[in-house]
Coordinates of N, CA, C and O in Angstrom, one line a residue:
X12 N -101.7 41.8 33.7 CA -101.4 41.9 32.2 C -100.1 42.5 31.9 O -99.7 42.4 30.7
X13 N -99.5 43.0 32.7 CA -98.1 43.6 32.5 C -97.2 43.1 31.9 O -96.7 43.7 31.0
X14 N -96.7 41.5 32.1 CA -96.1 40.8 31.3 C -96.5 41.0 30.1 O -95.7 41.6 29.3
X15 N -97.7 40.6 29.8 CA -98.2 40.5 28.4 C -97.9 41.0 28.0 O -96.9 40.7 27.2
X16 N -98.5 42.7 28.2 CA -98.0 44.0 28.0 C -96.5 44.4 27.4 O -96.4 45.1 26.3
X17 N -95.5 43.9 28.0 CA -94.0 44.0 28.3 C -94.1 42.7 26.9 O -93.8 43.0 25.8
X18 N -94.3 42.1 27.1 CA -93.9 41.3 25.8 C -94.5 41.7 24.2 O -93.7 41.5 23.2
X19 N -95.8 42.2 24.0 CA -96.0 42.7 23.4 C -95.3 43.9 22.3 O -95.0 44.2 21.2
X20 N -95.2 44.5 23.8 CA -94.1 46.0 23.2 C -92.5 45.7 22.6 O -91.9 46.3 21.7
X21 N -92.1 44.5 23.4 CA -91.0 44.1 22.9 C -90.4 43.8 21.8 O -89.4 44.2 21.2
X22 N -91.5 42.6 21.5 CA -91.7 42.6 20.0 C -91.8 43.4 19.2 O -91.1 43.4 18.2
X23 N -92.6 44.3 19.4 CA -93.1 45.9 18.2 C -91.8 46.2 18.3 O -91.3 45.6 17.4
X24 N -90.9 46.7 19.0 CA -89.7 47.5 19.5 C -88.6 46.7 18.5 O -88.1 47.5 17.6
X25 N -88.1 45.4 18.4 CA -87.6 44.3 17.8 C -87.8 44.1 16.4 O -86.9 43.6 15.6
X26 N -89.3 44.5 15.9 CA -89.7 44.5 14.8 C -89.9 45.9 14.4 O -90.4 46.1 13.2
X27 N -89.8 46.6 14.9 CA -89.2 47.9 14.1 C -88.2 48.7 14.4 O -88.3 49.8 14.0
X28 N -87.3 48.3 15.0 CA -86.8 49.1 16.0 C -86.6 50.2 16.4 O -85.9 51.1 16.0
X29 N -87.5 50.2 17.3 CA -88.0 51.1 17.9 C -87.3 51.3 19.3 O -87.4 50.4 20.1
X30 N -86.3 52.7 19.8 CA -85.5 52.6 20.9 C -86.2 53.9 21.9 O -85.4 54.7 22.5
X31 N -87.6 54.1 22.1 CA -87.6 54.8 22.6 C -87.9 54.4 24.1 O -87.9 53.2 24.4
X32 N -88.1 55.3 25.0 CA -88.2 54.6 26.6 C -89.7 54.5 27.0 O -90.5 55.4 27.2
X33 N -89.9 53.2 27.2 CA -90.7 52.3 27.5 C -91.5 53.1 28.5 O -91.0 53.9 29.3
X34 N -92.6 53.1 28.5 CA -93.6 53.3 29.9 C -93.7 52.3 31.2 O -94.1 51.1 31.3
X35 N -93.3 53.0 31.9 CA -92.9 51.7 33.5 C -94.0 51.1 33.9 O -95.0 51.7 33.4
X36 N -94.2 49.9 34.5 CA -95.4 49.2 34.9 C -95.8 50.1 35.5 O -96.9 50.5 35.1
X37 N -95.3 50.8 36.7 CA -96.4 51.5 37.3 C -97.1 52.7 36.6 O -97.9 53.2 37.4
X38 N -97.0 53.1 35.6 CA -97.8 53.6 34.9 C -98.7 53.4 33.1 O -99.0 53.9 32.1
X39 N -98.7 52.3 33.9 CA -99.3 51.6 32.2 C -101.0 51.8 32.8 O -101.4 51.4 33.8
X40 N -101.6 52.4 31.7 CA -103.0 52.3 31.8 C -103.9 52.5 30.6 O -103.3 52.6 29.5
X41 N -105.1 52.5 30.6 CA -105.7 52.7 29.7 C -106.7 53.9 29.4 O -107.8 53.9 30.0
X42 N -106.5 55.1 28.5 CA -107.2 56.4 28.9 C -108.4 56.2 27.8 O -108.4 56.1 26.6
X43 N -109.1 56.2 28.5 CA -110.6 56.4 28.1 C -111.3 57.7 27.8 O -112.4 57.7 27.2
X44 N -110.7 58.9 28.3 CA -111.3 60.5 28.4 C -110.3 61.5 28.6 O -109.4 61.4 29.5
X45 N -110.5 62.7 27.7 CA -110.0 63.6 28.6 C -110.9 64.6 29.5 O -112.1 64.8 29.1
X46 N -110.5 65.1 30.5 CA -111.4 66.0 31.1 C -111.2 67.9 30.3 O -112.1 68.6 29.8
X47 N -109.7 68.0 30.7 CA -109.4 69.2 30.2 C -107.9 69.5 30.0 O -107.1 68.9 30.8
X48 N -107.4 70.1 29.1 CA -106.4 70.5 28.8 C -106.2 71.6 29.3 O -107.0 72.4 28.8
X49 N -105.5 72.2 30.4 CA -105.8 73.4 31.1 C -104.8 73.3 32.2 O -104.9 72.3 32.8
X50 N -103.7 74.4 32.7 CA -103.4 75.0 33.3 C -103.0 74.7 34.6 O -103.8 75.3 35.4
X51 N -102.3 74.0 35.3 CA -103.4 73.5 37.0 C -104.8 72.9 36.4 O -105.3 72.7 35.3
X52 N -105.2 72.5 37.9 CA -106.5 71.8 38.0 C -107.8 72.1 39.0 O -108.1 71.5 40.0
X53 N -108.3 73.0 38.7 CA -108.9 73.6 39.5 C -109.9 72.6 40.3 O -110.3 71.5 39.9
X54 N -110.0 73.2 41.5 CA -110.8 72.0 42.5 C -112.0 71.7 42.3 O -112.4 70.5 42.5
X55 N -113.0 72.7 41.9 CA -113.9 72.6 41.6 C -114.3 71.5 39.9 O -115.4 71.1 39.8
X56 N -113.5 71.3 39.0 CA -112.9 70.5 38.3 C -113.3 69.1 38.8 O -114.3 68.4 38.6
X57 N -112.4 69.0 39.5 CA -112.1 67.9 40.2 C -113.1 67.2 40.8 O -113.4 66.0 40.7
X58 N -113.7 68.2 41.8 CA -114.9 68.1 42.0 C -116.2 67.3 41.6 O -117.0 66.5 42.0
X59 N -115.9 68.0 40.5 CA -117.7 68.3 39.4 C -116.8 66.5 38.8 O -117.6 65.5 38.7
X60 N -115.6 66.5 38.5 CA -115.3 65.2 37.4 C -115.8 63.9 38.8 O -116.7 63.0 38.6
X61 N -115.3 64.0 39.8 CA -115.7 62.6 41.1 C -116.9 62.3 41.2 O -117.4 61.2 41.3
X62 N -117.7 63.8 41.2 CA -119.3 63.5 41.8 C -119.9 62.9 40.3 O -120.8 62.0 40.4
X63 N -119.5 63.1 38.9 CA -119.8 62.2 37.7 C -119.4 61.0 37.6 O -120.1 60.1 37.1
X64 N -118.0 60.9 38.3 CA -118.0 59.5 38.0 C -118.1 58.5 39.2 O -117.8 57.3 39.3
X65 N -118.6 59.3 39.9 CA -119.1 58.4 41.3 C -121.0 57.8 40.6 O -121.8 56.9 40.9
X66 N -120.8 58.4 40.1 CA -122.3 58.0 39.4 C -122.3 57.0 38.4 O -123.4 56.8 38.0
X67 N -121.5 56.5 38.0 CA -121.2 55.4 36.6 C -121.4 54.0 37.6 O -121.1 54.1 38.8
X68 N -121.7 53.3 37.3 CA -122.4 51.9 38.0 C -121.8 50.9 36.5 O -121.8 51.3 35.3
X69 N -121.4 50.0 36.8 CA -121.3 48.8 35.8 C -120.5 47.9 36.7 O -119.8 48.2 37.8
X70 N -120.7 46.5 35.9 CA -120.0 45.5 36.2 C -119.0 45.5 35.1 O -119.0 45.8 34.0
X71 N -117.9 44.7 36.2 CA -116.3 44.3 35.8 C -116.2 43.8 34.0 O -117.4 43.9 33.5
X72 N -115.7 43.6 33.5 CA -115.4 42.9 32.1 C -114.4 42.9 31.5 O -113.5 43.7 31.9
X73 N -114.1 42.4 30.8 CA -112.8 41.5 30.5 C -112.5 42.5 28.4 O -113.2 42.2 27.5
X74 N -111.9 43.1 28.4 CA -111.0 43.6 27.0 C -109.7 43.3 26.8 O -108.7 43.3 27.5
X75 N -110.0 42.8 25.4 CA -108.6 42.4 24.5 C -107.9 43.7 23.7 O -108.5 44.4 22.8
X76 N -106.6 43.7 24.1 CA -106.1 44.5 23.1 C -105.1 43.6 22.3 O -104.2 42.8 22.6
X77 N -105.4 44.1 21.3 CA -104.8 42.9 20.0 C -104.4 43.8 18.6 O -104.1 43.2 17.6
X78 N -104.3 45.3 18.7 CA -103.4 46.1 18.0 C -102.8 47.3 18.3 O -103.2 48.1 19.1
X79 N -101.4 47.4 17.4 CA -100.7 48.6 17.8 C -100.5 49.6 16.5 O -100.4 49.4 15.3
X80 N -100.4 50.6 17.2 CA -100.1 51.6 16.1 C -99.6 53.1 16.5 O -100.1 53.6 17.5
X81 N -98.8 53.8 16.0 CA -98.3 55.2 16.5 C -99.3 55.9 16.3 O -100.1 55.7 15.4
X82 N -99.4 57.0 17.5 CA -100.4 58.1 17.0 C -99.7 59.2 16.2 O -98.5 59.0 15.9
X83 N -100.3 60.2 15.8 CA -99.2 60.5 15.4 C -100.0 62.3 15.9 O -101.2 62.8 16.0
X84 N -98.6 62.8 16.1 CA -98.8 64.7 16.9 C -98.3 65.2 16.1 O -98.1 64.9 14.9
X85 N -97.7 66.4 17.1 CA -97.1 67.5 16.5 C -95.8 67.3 17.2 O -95.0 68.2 16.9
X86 N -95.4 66.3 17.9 CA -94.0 66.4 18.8 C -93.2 65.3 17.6 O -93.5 64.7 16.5
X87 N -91.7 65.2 18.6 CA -90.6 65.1 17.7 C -91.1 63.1 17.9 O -91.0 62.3 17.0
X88 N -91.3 63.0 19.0 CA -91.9 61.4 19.5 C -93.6 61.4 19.9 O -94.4 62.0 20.6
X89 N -93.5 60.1 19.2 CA -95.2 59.3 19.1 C -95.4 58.1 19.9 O -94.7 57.2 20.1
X90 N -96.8 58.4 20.3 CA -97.3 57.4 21.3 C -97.7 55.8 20.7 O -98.8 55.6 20.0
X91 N -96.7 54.6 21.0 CA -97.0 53.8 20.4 C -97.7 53.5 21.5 O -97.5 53.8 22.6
X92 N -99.0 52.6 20.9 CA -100.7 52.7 21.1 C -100.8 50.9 21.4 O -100.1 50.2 20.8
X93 N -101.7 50.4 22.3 CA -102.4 49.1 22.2 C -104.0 49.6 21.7 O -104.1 50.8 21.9
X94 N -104.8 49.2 21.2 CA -106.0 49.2 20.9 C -106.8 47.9 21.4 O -106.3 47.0 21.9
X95 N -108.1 47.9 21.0 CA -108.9 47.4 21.6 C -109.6 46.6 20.5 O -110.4 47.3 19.8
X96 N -109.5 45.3 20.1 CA -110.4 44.8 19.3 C -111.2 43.8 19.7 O -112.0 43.1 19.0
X97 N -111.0 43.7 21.1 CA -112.7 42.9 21.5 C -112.6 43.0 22.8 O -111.7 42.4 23.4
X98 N -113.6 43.6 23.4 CA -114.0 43.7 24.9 C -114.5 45.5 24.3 O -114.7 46.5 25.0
X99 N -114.6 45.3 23.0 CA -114.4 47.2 22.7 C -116.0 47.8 23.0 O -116.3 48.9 23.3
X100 N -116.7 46.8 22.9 CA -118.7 47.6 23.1 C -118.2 47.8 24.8 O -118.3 49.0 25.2
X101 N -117.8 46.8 25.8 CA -118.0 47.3 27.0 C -116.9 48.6 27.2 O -117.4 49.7 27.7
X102 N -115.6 48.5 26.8 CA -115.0 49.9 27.0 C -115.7 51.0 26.4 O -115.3 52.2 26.6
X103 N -116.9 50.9 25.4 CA -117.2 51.6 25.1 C -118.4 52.0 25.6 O -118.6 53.2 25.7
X104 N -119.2 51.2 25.9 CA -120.2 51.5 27.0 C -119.7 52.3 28.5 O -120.5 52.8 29.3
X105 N -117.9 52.1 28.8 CA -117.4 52.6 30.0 C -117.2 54.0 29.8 O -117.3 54.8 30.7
X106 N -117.1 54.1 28.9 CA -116.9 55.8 28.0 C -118.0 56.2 27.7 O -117.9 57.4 27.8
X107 N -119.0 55.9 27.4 CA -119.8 56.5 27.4 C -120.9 57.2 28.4 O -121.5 58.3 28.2
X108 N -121.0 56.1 29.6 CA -121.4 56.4 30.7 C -120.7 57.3 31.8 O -121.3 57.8 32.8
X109 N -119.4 57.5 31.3 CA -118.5 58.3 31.5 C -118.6 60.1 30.9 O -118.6 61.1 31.6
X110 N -118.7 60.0 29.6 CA -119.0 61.0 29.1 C -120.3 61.6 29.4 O -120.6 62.8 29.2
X111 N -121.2 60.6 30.0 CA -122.8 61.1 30.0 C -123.0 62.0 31.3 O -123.7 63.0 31.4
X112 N -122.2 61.2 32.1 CA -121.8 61.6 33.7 C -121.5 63.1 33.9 O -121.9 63.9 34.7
X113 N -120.7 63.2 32.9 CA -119.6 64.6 32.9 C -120.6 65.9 32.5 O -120.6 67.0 33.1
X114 N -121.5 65.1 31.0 CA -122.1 66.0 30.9 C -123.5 66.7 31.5 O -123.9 67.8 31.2
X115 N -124.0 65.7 32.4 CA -124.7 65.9 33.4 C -124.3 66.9 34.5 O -125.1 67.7 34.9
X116 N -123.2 66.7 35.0 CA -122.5 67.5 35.8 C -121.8 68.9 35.6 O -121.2 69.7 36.3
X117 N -122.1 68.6 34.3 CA -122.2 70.2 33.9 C -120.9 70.7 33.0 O -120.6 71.9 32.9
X118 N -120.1 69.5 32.1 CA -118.7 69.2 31.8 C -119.3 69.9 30.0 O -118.5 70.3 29.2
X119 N -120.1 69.9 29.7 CA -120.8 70.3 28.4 C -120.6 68.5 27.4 O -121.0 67.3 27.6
X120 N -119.9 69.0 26.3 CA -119.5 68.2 25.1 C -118.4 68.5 25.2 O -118.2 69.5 24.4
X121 N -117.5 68.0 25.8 CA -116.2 67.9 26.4 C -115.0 66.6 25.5 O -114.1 66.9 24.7
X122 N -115.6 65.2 26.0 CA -115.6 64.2 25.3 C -115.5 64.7 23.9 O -116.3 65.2 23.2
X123 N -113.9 64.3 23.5 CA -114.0 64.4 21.7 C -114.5 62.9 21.3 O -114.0 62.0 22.0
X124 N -115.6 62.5 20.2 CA -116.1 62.0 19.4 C -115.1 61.2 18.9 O -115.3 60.0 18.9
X125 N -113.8 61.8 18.5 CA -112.7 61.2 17.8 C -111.7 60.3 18.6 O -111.2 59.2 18.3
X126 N -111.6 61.0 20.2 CA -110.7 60.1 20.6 C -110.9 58.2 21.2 O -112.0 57.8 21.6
X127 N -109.6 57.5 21.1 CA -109.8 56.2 20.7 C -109.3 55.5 22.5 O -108.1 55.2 22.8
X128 N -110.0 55.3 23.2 CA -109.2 54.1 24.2 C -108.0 53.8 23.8 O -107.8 53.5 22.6
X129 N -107.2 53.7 24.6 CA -105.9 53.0 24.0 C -104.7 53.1 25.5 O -104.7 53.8 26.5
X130 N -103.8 51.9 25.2 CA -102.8 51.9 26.1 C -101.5 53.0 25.9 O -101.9 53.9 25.2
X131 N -100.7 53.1 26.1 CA -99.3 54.0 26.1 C -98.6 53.1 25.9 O -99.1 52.1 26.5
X132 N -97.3 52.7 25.2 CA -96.3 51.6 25.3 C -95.5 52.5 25.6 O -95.1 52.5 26.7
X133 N -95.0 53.6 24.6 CA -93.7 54.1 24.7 C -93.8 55.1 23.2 O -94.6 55.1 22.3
X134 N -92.6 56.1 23.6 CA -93.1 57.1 22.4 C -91.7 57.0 21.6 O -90.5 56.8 22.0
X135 N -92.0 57.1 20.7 CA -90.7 56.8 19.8 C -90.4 57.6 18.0 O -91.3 57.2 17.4
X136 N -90.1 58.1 17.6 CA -89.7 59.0 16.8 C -90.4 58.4 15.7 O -91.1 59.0 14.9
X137 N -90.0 56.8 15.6 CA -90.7 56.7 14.2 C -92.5 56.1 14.2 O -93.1 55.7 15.2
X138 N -92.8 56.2 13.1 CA -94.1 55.9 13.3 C -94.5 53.9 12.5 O -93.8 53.2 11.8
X139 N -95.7 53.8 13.2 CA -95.7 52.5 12.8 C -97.5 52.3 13.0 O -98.4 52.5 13.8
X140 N -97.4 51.6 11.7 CA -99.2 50.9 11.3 C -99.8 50.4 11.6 O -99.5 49.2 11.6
X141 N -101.0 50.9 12.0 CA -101.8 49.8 12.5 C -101.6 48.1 12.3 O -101.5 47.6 11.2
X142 N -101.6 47.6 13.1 CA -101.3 46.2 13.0 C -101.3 45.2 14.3 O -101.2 45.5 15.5
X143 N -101.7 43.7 13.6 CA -102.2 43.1 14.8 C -101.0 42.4 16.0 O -99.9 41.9 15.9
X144 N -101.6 42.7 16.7 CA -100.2 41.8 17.9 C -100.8 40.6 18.5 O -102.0 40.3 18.3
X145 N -99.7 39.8 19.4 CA -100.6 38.7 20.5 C -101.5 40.2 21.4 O -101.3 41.4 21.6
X146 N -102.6 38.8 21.6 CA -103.6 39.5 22.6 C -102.9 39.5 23.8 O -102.1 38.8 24.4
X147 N -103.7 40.9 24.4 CA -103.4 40.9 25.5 C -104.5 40.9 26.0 O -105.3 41.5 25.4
X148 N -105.1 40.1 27.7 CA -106.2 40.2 28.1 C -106.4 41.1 29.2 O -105.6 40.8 30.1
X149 N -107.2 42.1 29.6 CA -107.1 43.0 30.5 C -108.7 42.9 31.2 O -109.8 43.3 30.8
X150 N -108.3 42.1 33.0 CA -109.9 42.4 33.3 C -110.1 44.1 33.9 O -109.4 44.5 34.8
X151 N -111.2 44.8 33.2 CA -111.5 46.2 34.1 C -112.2 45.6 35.2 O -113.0 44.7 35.2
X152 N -111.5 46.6 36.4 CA -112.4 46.0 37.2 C -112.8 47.4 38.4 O -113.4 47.4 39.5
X153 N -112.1 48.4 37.7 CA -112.0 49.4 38.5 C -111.8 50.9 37.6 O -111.2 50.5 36.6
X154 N -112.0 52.3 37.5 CA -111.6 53.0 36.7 C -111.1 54.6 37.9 O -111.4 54.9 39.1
X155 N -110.1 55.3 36.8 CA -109.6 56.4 38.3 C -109.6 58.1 37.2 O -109.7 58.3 36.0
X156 N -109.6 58.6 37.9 CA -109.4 60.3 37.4 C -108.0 60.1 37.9 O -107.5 59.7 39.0
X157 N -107.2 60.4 36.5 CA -106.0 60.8 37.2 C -105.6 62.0 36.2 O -106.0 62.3 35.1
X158 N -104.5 62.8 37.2 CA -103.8 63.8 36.8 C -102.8 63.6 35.7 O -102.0 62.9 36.3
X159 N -102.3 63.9 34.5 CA -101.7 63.8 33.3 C -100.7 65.1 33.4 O -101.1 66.1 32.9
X160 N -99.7 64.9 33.9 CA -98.5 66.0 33.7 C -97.9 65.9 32.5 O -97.0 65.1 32.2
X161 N -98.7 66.9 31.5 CA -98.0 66.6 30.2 C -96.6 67.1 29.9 O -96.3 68.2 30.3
X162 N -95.8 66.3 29.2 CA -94.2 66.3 28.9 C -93.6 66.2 30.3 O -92.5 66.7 30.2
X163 N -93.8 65.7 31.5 CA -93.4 65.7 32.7 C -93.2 63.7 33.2 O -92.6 63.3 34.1
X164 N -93.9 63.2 32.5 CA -94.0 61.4 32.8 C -94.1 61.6 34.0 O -93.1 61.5 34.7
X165 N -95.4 62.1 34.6 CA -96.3 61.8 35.8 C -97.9 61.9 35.8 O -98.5 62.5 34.9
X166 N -98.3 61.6 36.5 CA -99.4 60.7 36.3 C -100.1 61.0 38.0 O -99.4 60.7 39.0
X167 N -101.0 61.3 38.0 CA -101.1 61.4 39.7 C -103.1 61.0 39.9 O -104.1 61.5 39.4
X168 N -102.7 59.9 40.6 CA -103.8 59.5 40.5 C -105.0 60.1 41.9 O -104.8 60.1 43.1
X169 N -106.0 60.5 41.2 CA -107.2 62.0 42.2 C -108.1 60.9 43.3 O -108.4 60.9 44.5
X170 N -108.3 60.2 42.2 CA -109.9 59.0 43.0 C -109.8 57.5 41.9 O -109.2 57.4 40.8
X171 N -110.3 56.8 42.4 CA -110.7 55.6 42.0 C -112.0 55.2 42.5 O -112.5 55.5 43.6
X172 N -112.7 54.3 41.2 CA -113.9 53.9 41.7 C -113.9 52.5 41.2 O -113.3 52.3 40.1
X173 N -114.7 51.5 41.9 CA -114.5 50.0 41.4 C -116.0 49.9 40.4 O -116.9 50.7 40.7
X174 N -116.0 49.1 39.5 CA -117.3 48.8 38.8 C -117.4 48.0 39.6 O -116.5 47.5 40.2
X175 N -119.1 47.6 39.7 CA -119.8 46.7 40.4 C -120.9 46.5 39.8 O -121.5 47.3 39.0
X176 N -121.3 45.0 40.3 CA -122.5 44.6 39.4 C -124.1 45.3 39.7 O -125.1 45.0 39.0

């Protein structure tokens, strides 16, 4: 889906111009959860997050993302966003089975309520509205815990697990 992806963004970028720096193929993904905002990553963490989501069982499926929009923070640049407008009950059954996991394993109510699945394109100073793009088609066919070096653009990926039927 990368192309897609890369074309996508281009557009948005073109159509608003938008000059900020792109997110590299090798780290384009889709975040579904956070675990924790915290310090280092303690092992036991880590731990407790594998043995939850070694426990999530589903089959593969196929999600469209078909809109973009800035998020918007507290920093000087915003995360322009892909969203999800159809394949969204199974990402959201993937999240949820995810969150159920966590809380089982002892993560409490961790999972915000609020936060939205979404891709990363690129962060860029100005902000921009929800709105629809070409689709992009993305098969899940696999999900990973990975490490989030915030303000660092690194990404370190802990474990991976494949959905299966």
């Amino acid at each position: 889906a990368v192309p897609q992806v890369a074309l996508v963004r281009d557009e948005l970028c073109h159509a608003h111009g938008l000059r900020g720096a792109s997110i590299s193929p090798q780290r384009l993904h889709v975040s579904l959860l956070g675990v924790c905002e915290c310090q280092g990553l303690p092992n036991d963490l880590i731990e407790a997050a594998c043995k939850a989501a070694a426990s999530v069982a589903m089959a593969p499926f196929e999600v469209v993302f078909d809109r973009a929009m800035s998020f918007s923070n507290r920093r000087k640049t915003r995360p322009l966003v892909l969203l999800t407008g159809g394949g969204e009950a199974a990402l959201a059954g993937l999240r949820n089975r995810l969150c159920e996991a966590m809380r089982v394993a002892g993560f409490g109510n961790r999972a915000s309520p609020h936060f939205v699945p979404h891709m990363t394109l690129l962060y860029d100073r100005r902000m921009i509205a929800e709105q629809a793009t070409a689709p992009v088609y993305l098969t899940v066919r696999d999900f990973a815990l990975v490490h989030s070096l915030v303000r660092r653009s690194r990404h370190i990926e802990l474990a991976r697990w494949p959905l299966r039927r």
